[in-house]
Coordinates of C-alpha atoms in Angstrom, one line a residue:
X1 CA 0.0 0.0 0.0
X2 CA 1.3 3.4 -0.9
X3 CA 2.3 5.9 1.9
X4 CA -0.5 8.3 0.9
X5 CA -3.1 5.5 1.0
X6 CA -1.9 4.4 4.4
X7 CA -2.3 8.0 5.7
X8 CA -6.0 7.8 5.0
X9 CA -6.3 4.8 7.2
X10 CA -3.9 5.9 9.9
X11 CA -4.2 9.6 10.8
X12 CA -0.9 9.5 12.7
X13 CA 1.1 7.8 9.9
X14 CA 2.9 11.0 9.1
X15 CA 4.6 10.8 12.5
X16 CA 6.3 7.5 11.8
X17 CA 9.9 8.3 11.4
X18 CA 10.8 4.6 10.7
X19 CA 10.3 5.2 6.9
X20 CA 13.2 6.3 4.8
X21 CA 13.7 10.0 4.4
X22 CA 15.3 11.9 1.5
X23 CA 16.7 14.2 4.1
X24 CA 18.7 11.5 5.8
X25 CA 21.5 11.9 3.2
X26 CA 22.2 15.3 4.8
X27 CA 22.8 13.7 8.1
X28 CA 19.3 14.4 9.5
X29 CA 18.1 10.9 10.5
X30 CA 15.0 9.7 12.1
X31 CA 13.9 6.6 14.0
X32 CA 13.9 3.1 12.6
X33 CA 11.8 1.4 15.2
X34 CA 9.0 2.3 17.6
X35 CA 11.3 1.4 20.5
X36 CA 13.4 4.5 19.5
X37 CA 10.4 6.7 19.5
X38 CA 8.6 8.6 22.2
X39 CA 5.9 6.6 24.0
X40 CA 3.6 9.3 22.5
X41 CA 4.1 7.9 19.0
X42 CA 3.5 4.4 20.2
X43 CA 0.2 5.5 21.8
X44 CA -0.9 7.3 18.7
X45 CA 0.1 4.6 16.3
X46 CA -1.5 1.7 18.2
X47 CA -4.8 3.4 19.3
X48 CA -7.9 1.6 18.0
X49 CA -9.8 4.9 17.6
X50 CA -6.9 6.9 16.1
X51 CA -9.1 8.9 13.6
X52 CA -11.8 9.7 16.2
X53 CA -9.5 10.9 19.0
X54 CA -7.5 12.9 16.4
X55 CA -10.6 14.9 15.5
X56 CA -11.6 15.2 19.2
X57 CA -8.2 16.4 20.1
X58 CA -8.2 19.0 17.4
X59 CA -11.6 20.2 18.5
X60 CA -10.3 20.8 22.0
X61 CA -7.4 22.9 20.7
X62 CA -9.6 25.0 18.4
X63 CA -12.1 25.8 21.1
X64 CA -10.7 28.5 23.4
X65 CA -13.1 27.5 26.2
X66 CA -12.0 23.8 26.0
X67 CA -8.4 24.7 25.6
X68 CA -8.5 26.9 28.7
X69 CA -10.2 24.1 30.6
X70 CA -7.5 21.6 29.5
X71 CA -4.7 23.9 30.6
X72 CA -6.4 24.4 33.9
X73 CA -6.8 20.6 34.3
X74 CA -3.1 20.1 33.6
X75 CA -2.2 22.8 36.2
X76 CA -4.5 21.3 38.9
X77 CA -3.2 17.8 38.1
X78 CA 0.5 18.6 38.1
X79 CA 1.3 21.9 39.8
X80 CA 0.0 21.2 43.4
X81 CA 1.9 17.9 43.8
X82 CA 5.1 19.2 42.3
X83 CA 4.9 22.4 44.4
X84 CA 4.5 20.3 47.6
X85 CA 7.4 18.1 46.6
X86 CA 9.7 21.1 46.0
X87 CA 8.5 22.7 49.2
X88 CA 9.4 19.6 51.3
X89 CA 12.6 18.9 49.5
X90 CA 14.1 22.3 50.3
X91 CA 12.6 22.3 53.8
X92 CA 13.9 18.9 54.6
X93 CA 17.5 19.5 53.4
X94 CA 17.7 22.8 55.3
X95 CA 16.3 21.5 58.6
X96 CA 20.0 21.4 59.7
X97 CA 20.1 25.2 59.4
X98 CA 17.2 25.7 61.8
X99 CA 18.3 23.1 64.3
X100 CA 21.8 24.7 64.3
X101 CA 20.5 27.4 66.6
X102 CA 18.1 25.0 68.4
X103 CA 20.7 23.0 70.3
X104 CA 21.7 20.2 67.9
X105 CA 25.3 21.3 67.8
X106 CA 25.6 21.0 71.6
X107 CA 23.4 17.9 72.0
X108 CA 25.4 15.9 69.4
X109 CA 28.8 17.3 70.4
X110 CA 29.7 19.0 67.1
X111 CA 33.0 20.7 67.0
X112 CA 35.2 22.6 64.5
X113 CA 34.1 21.8 60.9
X114 CA 31.6 19.1 61.9
X115 CA 28.6 21.3 61.1
X116 CA 30.0 22.3 57.7
X117 CA 30.8 18.7 57.0
X118 CA 27.3 17.6 57.8
X119 CA 26.0 20.2 55.4
X120 CA 28.4 18.9 52.8
X121 CA 27.5 15.2 53.3
X122 CA 24.0 15.8 52.1
X123 CA 25.4 16.9 48.7
X124 CA 27.9 14.0 48.7
X125 CA 25.0 11.6 48.9
X126 CA 23.1 13.6 46.3
X127 CA 26.0 13.5 43.9
X128 CA 26.6 9.8 44.4
X129 CA 23.0 8.9 43.6
X130 CA 22.5 11.3 40.7
X131 CA 23.3 9.1 37.7
X132 CA 21.8 5.9 39.2
X133 CA 18.6 7.7 40.0
X134 CA 18.4 9.2 36.5
X135 CA 18.9 5.8 35.0
X136 CA 16.2 4.2 37.2
X137 CA 13.7 7.0 36.5
X138 CA 14.1 6.5 32.7
X139 CA 14.3 2.7 32.8
X140 CA 11.2 2.3 34.9
X141 CA 9.2 5.0 33.1
X142 CA 7.1 5.4 36.2
X143 CA 8.1 8.8 37.3
X144 CA 5.2 9.5 39.6
X145 CA 5.6 6.2 41.6
X146 CA 9.4 6.4 41.6
X147 CA 9.3 10.0 42.9
X148 CA 6.7 9.2 45.6
X149 CA 8.6 6.2 47.0
X150 CA 11.8 8.2 47.2
X151 CA 9.9 11.0 49.1
X152 CA 8.4 8.5 51.6
X153 CA 11.9 7.0 52.3
X154 CA 13.6 10.4 52.8
X155 CA 10.7 11.4 55.1
X156 CA 11.5 8.3 57.3
X157 CA 15.2 9.2 57.3
X158 CA 14.4 12.7 58.4
X159 CA 12.6 11.3 61.4
X160 CA 15.6 9.2 62.2
X161 CA 17.6 12.5 62.7
X162 CA 15.7 12.9 66.0
X163 CA 17.3 9.7 67.4
X164 CA 20.9 10.9 66.7
X165 CA 23.2 11.6 69.6
X166 CA 26.5 11.8 67.8
X167 CA 28.2 13.3 64.7
X168 CA 28.4 9.8 63.2
X169 CA 24.7 9.2 63.4
X170 CA 23.9 12.6 61.8
X171 CA 26.5 12.0 59.1
X172 CA 24.8 8.8 58.0
X173 CA 21.3 10.4 58.0
X174 CA 22.5 13.4 56.1
X175 CA 24.1 11.3 53.4
X176 CA 21.1 9.0 53.0
X177 CA 18.8 12.1 52.9
X178 CA 20.9 13.4 49.9
X179 CA 20.7 10.1 48.1
X180 CA 16.9 9.9 48.2
X181 CA 16.3 13.6 47.5
X182 CA 18.5 13.5 44.3
X183 CA 15.6 12.4 42.0
X184 CA 13.5 15.5 42.5
X185 CA 15.0 18.2 40.2
X186 CA 15.6 16.0 37.1
X187 CA 12.1 14.5 37.3
X188 CA 10.6 18.0 37.6
X189 CA 12.4 19.1 34.4
X190 CA 11.2 16.0 32.5
X191 CA 7.6 16.5 33.7
X192 CA 7.6 20.2 32.8
X193 CA 8.9 19.5 29.3
X194 CA 6.2 16.8 28.7
X195 CA 3.2 18.9 29.8
X196 CA 4.0 22.6 29.0
X197 CA 5.0 24.7 26.0
X198 CA 8.2 26.7 26.2
X199 CA 6.4 30.0 26.7
X200 CA 4.6 28.5 29.7
X201 CA 7.6 26.7 31.4
X202 CA 9.3 29.6 33.0
X203 CA 6.2 30.6 35.0
X204 CA 5.3 27.0 36.0
X205 CA 8.9 26.3 37.2
X206 CA 8.6 29.5 39.2
X207 CA 5.5 28.2 40.9
X208 CA 7.4 25.2 42.1
X209 CA 10.7 26.9 42.9
X210 CA 9.0 29.6 44.9
X211 CA 8.4 26.9 47.4
X212 CA 12.1 27.0 48.2
X213 CA 11.6 30.5 49.5
X214 CA 8.3 29.7 51.2
X215 CA 10.0 27.0 53.2
X216 CA 12.1 29.7 54.9
X217 CA 8.9 31.3 56.1
X218 CA 7.2 28.1 57.2
X219 CA 10.3 26.5 58.6
X220 CA 11.3 29.6 60.5
X221 CA 7.9 30.0 62.1
X222 CA 7.6 26.3 62.9
X223 CA 11.1 26.1 64.4
X224 CA 10.4 29.3 66.4
X225 CA 7.1 27.9 67.8
X226 CA 8.8 24.5 68.7
X227 CA 11.4 26.3 70.8
X228 CA 8.6 27.2 73.3
X229 CA 7.7 23.5 73.8
X230 CA 7.9 22.6 77.5
X231 CA 9.2 19.0 77.4
X232 CA 12.3 17.0 78.2
X233 CA 12.4 16.0 74.5
X234 CA 14.7 18.5 72.7
X235 CA 12.9 21.0 70.5
X236 CA 15.1 20.2 67.5
X237 CA 14.1 16.5 67.8
X238 CA 10.4 17.4 67.7
X239 CA 11.0 19.6 64.7
X240 CA 12.6 16.6 62.8
X241 CA 9.8 14.2 63.6
X242 CA 7.0 16.7 62.6
X243 CA 8.7 17.5 59.2
X244 CA 9.4 13.8 58.5
X245 CA 5.8 12.7 59.1
X246 CA 4.5 15.5 56.8
X247 CA 7.0 14.4 54.1
X248 CA 5.8 10.8 54.2
X249 CA 2.2 11.8 53.7
X250 CA 3.0 14.0 50.7
X251 CA 5.1 11.1 49.2
X252 CA 2.1 8.8 49.4
X253 CA 0.0 11.3 47.6
X254 CA 2.6 11.8 44.8
X255 CA 2.9 8.0 44.3
X256 CA -0.9 7.7 44.0
X257 CA -1.8 10.8 42.0
X258 CA 1.1 12.2 39.9
X259 CA 0.9 11.0 36.3
X260 CA 4.0 9.4 34.8
X261 CA 3.4 11.2 31.5
X262 CA 0.5 12.6 29.4
X263 CA 0.0 9.2 27.8
X264 CA -0.4 7.5 31.2
X265 CA -2.5 10.2 32.8
X266 CA -5.6 8.4 34.1
X267 CA -7.7 11.6 34.7
X268 CA -7.4 12.6 31.0
X269 CA -9.5 11.2 28.2
X270 CA -7.7 9.9 25.1
X271 CA -8.8 13.1 23.2
X272 CA -7.3 15.2 26.0
X273 CA -4.1 13.2 25.8
X274 CA -3.8 13.9 22.1
X275 CA -4.5 17.6 22.7
X276 CA -1.8 17.7 25.4
X277 CA 0.7 16.1 23.0
X278 CA -0.3 18.5 20.2
X279 CA 0.1 21.5 22.6
X280 CA 3.8 20.8 23.1
X281 CA 4.6 20.8 19.4
X282 CA 5.7 24.4 19.6
X283 CA 8.5 23.4 21.9
X284 CA 10.3 23.1 18.6
X285 CA 9.6 26.2 16.6
X286 CA 6.1 27.6 16.3
X287 CA 3.9 29.4 18.7
X288 CA 0.4 27.9 19.0
X289 CA -1.3 31.1 17.9
X290 CA 0.6 31.0 14.6
X291 CA -0.4 27.4 14.0
X292 CA -4.2 27.8 14.6
X293 CA -4.9 29.1 11.0
X294 CA -2.8 26.2 9.6
X295 CA -4.7 23.7 11.8
X296 CA -8.0 24.9 10.5
X297 CA -6.9 24.7 6.9
X298 CA -5.7 21.1 7.4
X299 CA -8.6 19.9 9.5
X300 CA -9.8 17.6 6.8
X301 CA -6.5 15.8 6.7
X302 CA -5.5 15.3 10.3
X303 CA -2.3 13.4 9.6
X304 CA -0.9 16.5 8.0
X305 CA -1.6 18.5 11.2
X306 CA 0.4 16.1 13.3
X307 CA 3.0 15.9 10.6
X308 CA 3.9 19.4 11.6
X309 CA 4.4 18.4 15.3
X310 CA 7.9 18.1 16.5
X311 CA 8.4 18.1 20.2
X312 CA 11.2 18.2 22.7
X313 CA 10.1 14.7 23.6
X314 CA 7.9 12.9 26.1
X315 CA 9.2 9.6 27.4
X316 CA 11.3 6.8 25.9
X317 CA 12.5 4.1 28.3
X318 CA 15.5 3.1 26.1
X319 CA 18.8 4.8 26.9
X320 CA 20.3 6.0 23.6
X321 CA 24.1 5.9 23.5
X322 CA 24.3 8.5 20.7
X323 CA 22.3 11.0 22.6
X324 CA 24.4 10.5 25.8
X325 CA 27.6 11.0 23.8
X326 CA 26.2 14.1 22.1
X327 CA 25.4 15.5 25.6
X328 CA 29.1 15.3 26.6
X329 CA 30.1 17.0 23.3
X330 CA 27.6 19.9 23.6
X331 CA 29.3 23.1 24.7
X332 CA 25.9 24.5 25.7
X333 CA 25.5 21.7 28.3
X334 CA 28.9 22.5 29.9
X335 CA 28.1 26.2 30.0
X336 CA 24.8 25.4 31.8
X337 CA 26.7 23.2 34.2
X338 CA 29.2 25.9 34.9
X339 CA 26.5 28.4 35.5
X340 CA 24.7 26.0 37.8
X341 CA 27.9 25.4 39.9
X342 CA 28.6 29.1 40.2
X343 CA 25.0 29.8 41.4
X344 CA 25.2 26.8 43.8
X345 CA 28.3 27.8 45.7
X346 CA 26.4 30.7 47.5
X347 CA 23.5 28.4 48.0
X348 CA 25.6 25.9 49.8
X349 CA 26.8 28.5 52.2
X350 CA 23.7 30.6 52.8
X351 CA 21.2 27.8 53.0
X352 CA 23.1 26.2 55.9
X353 CA 24.6 29.3 57.6
X354 CA 21.8 31.9 57.3
X355 CA 20.5 31.3 60.9
X356 CA 24.1 31.2 62.3
X357 CA 25.0 34.4 60.5
X358 CA 22.0 36.2 62.1
X359 CA 23.3 35.3 65.5
X360 CA 26.7 36.7 64.6
X361 CA 25.0 40.0 63.8
X362 CA 23.9 40.2 67.4
X363 CA 20.5 38.5 67.4
X364 CA 19.5 35.7 69.8
X365 CA 18.9 32.1 68.5
X366 CA 15.1 32.6 68.8
X367 CA 15.3 36.0 67.1
X368 CA 17.4 34.4 64.3
X369 CA 14.7 31.8 63.5
X370 CA 12.0 34.4 63.2
X371 CA 14.2 37.0 61.4
X372 CA 15.1 34.5 58.8
X373 CA 11.5 34.4 57.5
X374 CA 11.6 37.8 55.6
X375 CA 14.4 36.5 53.4
X376 CA 12.0 33.8 52.3
X377 CA 9.4 36.4 51.4
X378 CA 11.9 38.3 49.4
X379 CA 12.9 35.1 47.6
X380 CA 9.3 34.1 46.9
X381 CA 8.4 37.5 45.4
X382 CA 11.6 37.5 43.3
X383 CA 11.0 34.0 42.0
X384 CA 7.4 34.7 41.0
X385 CA 8.4 38.0 39.4
X386 CA 11.2 36.6 37.4
X387 CA 9.1 33.6 36.3
X388 CA 6.4 36.0 35.0
X389 CA 8.9 38.4 33.5
X390 CA 10.9 35.7 31.7
X391 CA 7.8 34.3 30.0
X392 CA 6.6 37.9 29.2
X393 CA 9.9 38.8 27.7
X394 CA 10.6 35.3 26.5
X395 CA 14.1 35.9 27.8
X396 CA 15.7 33.9 30.6
X397 CA 19.3 35.3 30.6
X398 CA 18.4 39.0 31.0
X399 CA 16.1 38.2 33.9
X400 CA 18.8 36.1 35.6
X401 CA 21.2 39.0 35.5
X402 CA 18.5 41.2 37.2
X403 CA 18.0 38.7 40.1
X404 CA 21.7 38.0 40.7
X405 CA 22.7 41.7 41.2
X406 CA 21.0 42.3 44.6
X407 CA 22.6 39.3 46.2
X408 CA 26.1 40.5 45.1
X409 CA 25.2 43.9 46.8
X410 CA 23.9 42.1 49.9
X411 CA 27.1 40.0 50.3
X412 CA 29.3 43.1 49.7
X413 CA 27.4 44.9 52.5
X414 CA 27.9 42.0 54.9
X415 CA 31.7 42.3 54.3
X416 CA 31.7 46.1 54.7
X417 CA 29.5 46.2 57.8
X418 CA 30.9 43.1 59.5
X419 CA 34.5 42.6 58.3
X420 CA 35.9 41.0 61.4
X421 CA 32.9 39.5 63.1
X422 CA 32.2 42.8 65.0
X423 CA 28.8 44.1 63.6
X424 CA 29.1 47.8 62.8
X425 CA 25.5 48.2 61.8
X426 CA 23.0 45.6 63.1
X427 CA 20.0 46.9 61.1
X428 CA 22.1 47.2 57.9
X429 CA 23.4 43.7 58.2
X430 CA 19.8 42.4 58.6
X431 CA 18.8 44.3 55.4
X432 CA 21.8 42.8 53.6
X433 CA 20.7 39.3 54.6
X434 CA 17.3 40.0 53.1
X435 CA 18.9 41.0 49.8
X436 CA 20.7 37.7 49.5
X437 CA 17.3 36.0 49.0
X438 CA 17.1 37.0 45.4
X439 CA 19.8 34.9 43.7
X440 CA 17.9 31.6 44.1
X441 CA 15.7 32.5 41.1
X442 CA 18.8 32.2 38.9
X443 CA 18.9 28.4 39.5
X444 CA 15.1 28.2 38.9
X445 CA 15.6 29.8 35.4
X446 CA 18.5 27.4 34.7
X447 CA 16.0 24.6 35.2
X448 CA 13.6 26.3 32.7
X449 CA 16.5 26.7 30.3
X450 CA 17.2 23.0 30.5
X451 CA 13.5 22.2 29.9
X452 CA 13.3 24.6 26.9
X453 CA 16.6 24.1 25.2
X454 CA 17.3 20.4 25.3
X455 CA 15.5 17.8 23.2
X456 CA 15.8 14.0 23.1
X457 CA 14.8 12.1 26.2
X458 CA 18.2 10.4 26.8
X459 CA 20.0 13.7 26.2
X460 CA 17.6 15.5 28.6
X461 CA 18.1 12.9 31.3
X462 CA 21.9 13.1 30.9
X463 CA 21.9 16.9 30.9
X464 CA 19.8 16.9 34.0
X465 CA 22.2 14.6 35.7
X466 CA 25.2 16.7 34.7
X467 CA 23.4 19.8 35.9
X468 CA 22.6 18.3 39.2
X469 CA 26.2 17.1 39.5
X470 CA 27.3 20.7 39.1
X471 CA 24.7 21.7 41.6
X472 CA 26.1 19.2 44.1
X473 CA 29.7 20.3 43.5
X474 CA 28.8 23.9 43.9
X475 CA 27.0 23.3 47.2
X476 CA 29.8 21.1 48.5
X477 CA 32.2 23.9 47.8
X478 CA 29.8 26.4 49.3
X479 CA 29.6 24.6 52.6
X480 CA 33.4 24.7 52.9
X481 CA 33.7 28.4 52.2
X482 CA 32.4 29.0 55.7
X483 CA 35.3 28.0 58.0
X484 CA 34.9 27.5 61.7
X485 CA 38.3 29.1 62.3
X486 CA 36.9 32.4 60.8
X487 CA 33.8 32.5 63.0
X488 CA 32.0 34.8 63.7
X489 CA 33.0 36.9 60.7
X490 CA 33.1 34.0 58.1
X491 CA 34.9 36.4 55.7
X492 CA 35.8 33.8 53.0
X493 CA 32.2 32.7 52.8
X494 CA 31.0 36.2 52.1
X495 CA 33.7 36.9 49.6
X496 CA 32.9 33.7 47.7
X497 CA 29.3 34.8 47.2
X498 CA 30.5 38.1 45.5
X499 CA 33.1 36.3 43.4
X500 CA 31.0 33.4 42.1
X501 CA 28.0 35.4 41.3
X502 CA 30.1 38.0 39.5
X503 CA 31.6 35.2 37.4
X504 CA 28.1 33.8 36.7
X505 CA 27.2 37.0 34.9
X506 CA 29.8 36.4 32.3
X507 CA 28.8 32.8 31.8
X508 CA 25.2 33.8 31.3
X509 CA 26.2 36.3 28.6
X510 CA 28.3 33.6 26.9
X511 CA 25.3 31.2 26.9
X512 CA 23.1 33.8 25.3
X513 CA 25.5 34.5 22.5
X514 CA 26.1 30.8 21.9
X515 CA 22.3 30.2 21.6
X516 CA 22.1 32.9 19.0
X517 CA 24.9 31.2 17.1
X518 CA 23.1 27.9 17.1
X519 CA 19.9 29.5 15.9
X520 CA 21.7 31.1 13.0
X521 CA 23.2 27.7 12.0
X522 CA 19.7 26.1 12.0
X523 CA 18.3 29.0 9.9
X524 CA 21.1 28.5 7.4
X525 CA 20.4 24.7 7.2
X526 CA 16.7 25.3 6.6
X527 CA 17.5 27.9 4.0
X528 CA 19.4 25.3 2.0
X529 CA 16.3 23.0 1.9
X530 CA 13.3 23.1 -0.4
X531 CA 9.8 23.5 1.0
X532 CA 9.1 19.8 0.1
X533 CA 12.2 18.7 2.0
X534 CA 11.2 20.8 5.0
X535 CA 7.7 19.4 5.0
X536 CA 8.9 15.8 4.9
X537 CA 11.5 16.5 7.5
X538 CA 8.9 17.8 9.9
X539 CA 6.9 14.6 9.3
X540 CA 9.9 12.3 9.9
X541 CA 11.0 14.2 13.1
X542 CA 7.7 14.2 14.8
X543 CA 7.8 12.3 18.1
X544 CA 11.0 10.7 16.8
X545 CA 12.8 11.5 20.1
X546 CA 15.6 13.3 18.3
X547 CA 18.0 15.8 20.0
X548 CA 18.0 19.6 19.6
X549 CA 21.2 19.4 17.7
X550 CA 19.8 16.9 15.2
X551 CA 16.7 19.0 14.6
X552 CA 17.1 22.0 12.3
X553 CA 13.6 23.3 13.3
X554 CA 14.7 23.6 16.9
X555 CA 14.9 27.2 18.2
X556 CA 17.0 27.9 21.3
X557 CA 15.6 30.5 23.7
X558 CA 17.5 33.2 25.5

């Protein structure tokens, strides 16, 4: 049967990249087997009602009311659970910062660099587990269940902290906590890319990442309240048990209700699944508003609609060696990793020493817990603002530069107002500590960059792992910039914040310029192709799980 005749029977036939392509001679190859394709193509190809759900999916996208309802359904299905996960992940790993001024250092006999080393061991465990957890997440293809089980386990480990009486016990718990928390960020990036268009990703990531800042408010107030407990059981032990129990409950909810992918989303009809898959087509090139007229013209030949769909990928459980190798050769990936490490060094110091720093400014331990909360409010406002602004401007890098600058100023003021551990201006130092809450949004935008500018499931998984390795290395270095021998001034820690974030500015500019260079290369490649070649290439690439560098239609965002 001829290819055109087959299209009349199978409305998704145009998506099947296993057929030979005239473009493959130019080095632009597509898939040869369904095992190499996204699970989306497998779902579409094998569905017994392919033609019917194709028309129903198109109808959803063409009706503004139904489309708005679909987006709202996606948000209510995905956003609350991921926000809760991010909230607890950051809260759980920073519990040590709160308990540092609640008596844990005295009760467990921590001396010298013991506290800094405990902060570091979380990221050592995080780093050790990063690649294994990436592999398991992809191999199992059950992202929701895998994430939920990990959350419940780390919640249990968090509760075990309350039983510790020595440095050794805390060291084991902190390392295990890092191991089981390592799966969160990469799975978040994969889920965002599967459900949302590029223009929507920055704002959605900000919804989740803002929870990092909200934890400072919640954690500060909770820890402050616990310190008033009249019991023989140490307040920091009560704090750990309460947070651990809450974490386990959320883990169970995630395991039960978070969809593994659009194809596996039980709350969505088959037509809605098709509409979700169609929505993410502009993750390659086109905005949805530009495609609507085209979709209407092609409504009588639905396979031609989906032939114009090329995504940044849903899921493919097979690890592709060629995509992994491409990841290690991609300069962009290494620039993102460098940017991640530079933004993580200040995080490693401030997230673990913020409460301690406030006590060095002349505040009591209880005051430090409550005065830490405004920094969370500053961070939350900053994250939401830059998420909205980056989507409005369609520009990640410029907004990153804006949110980094106040933190550099805040750290510089800490050095100037407290150079030798003798506070010169107590109120000024408090204000400076509030300013340091803005830089966290930079890492949030890096996550959005990864989701927007990397295609190919195995490449995304590998890139996410490398990014999280850089995150761990940066945080490990950050915990060691605060030396016990320099207490209470911690001068080297404050200087490292200024130095690393200043260097980050230049890396961000380099990334922006390199993205422009790659877009020019893709435009040049497309200019050399005829319209017929471009049309066929779009068909062959659709849901083929190809990388951004293999796809000339891919457009890198700033």
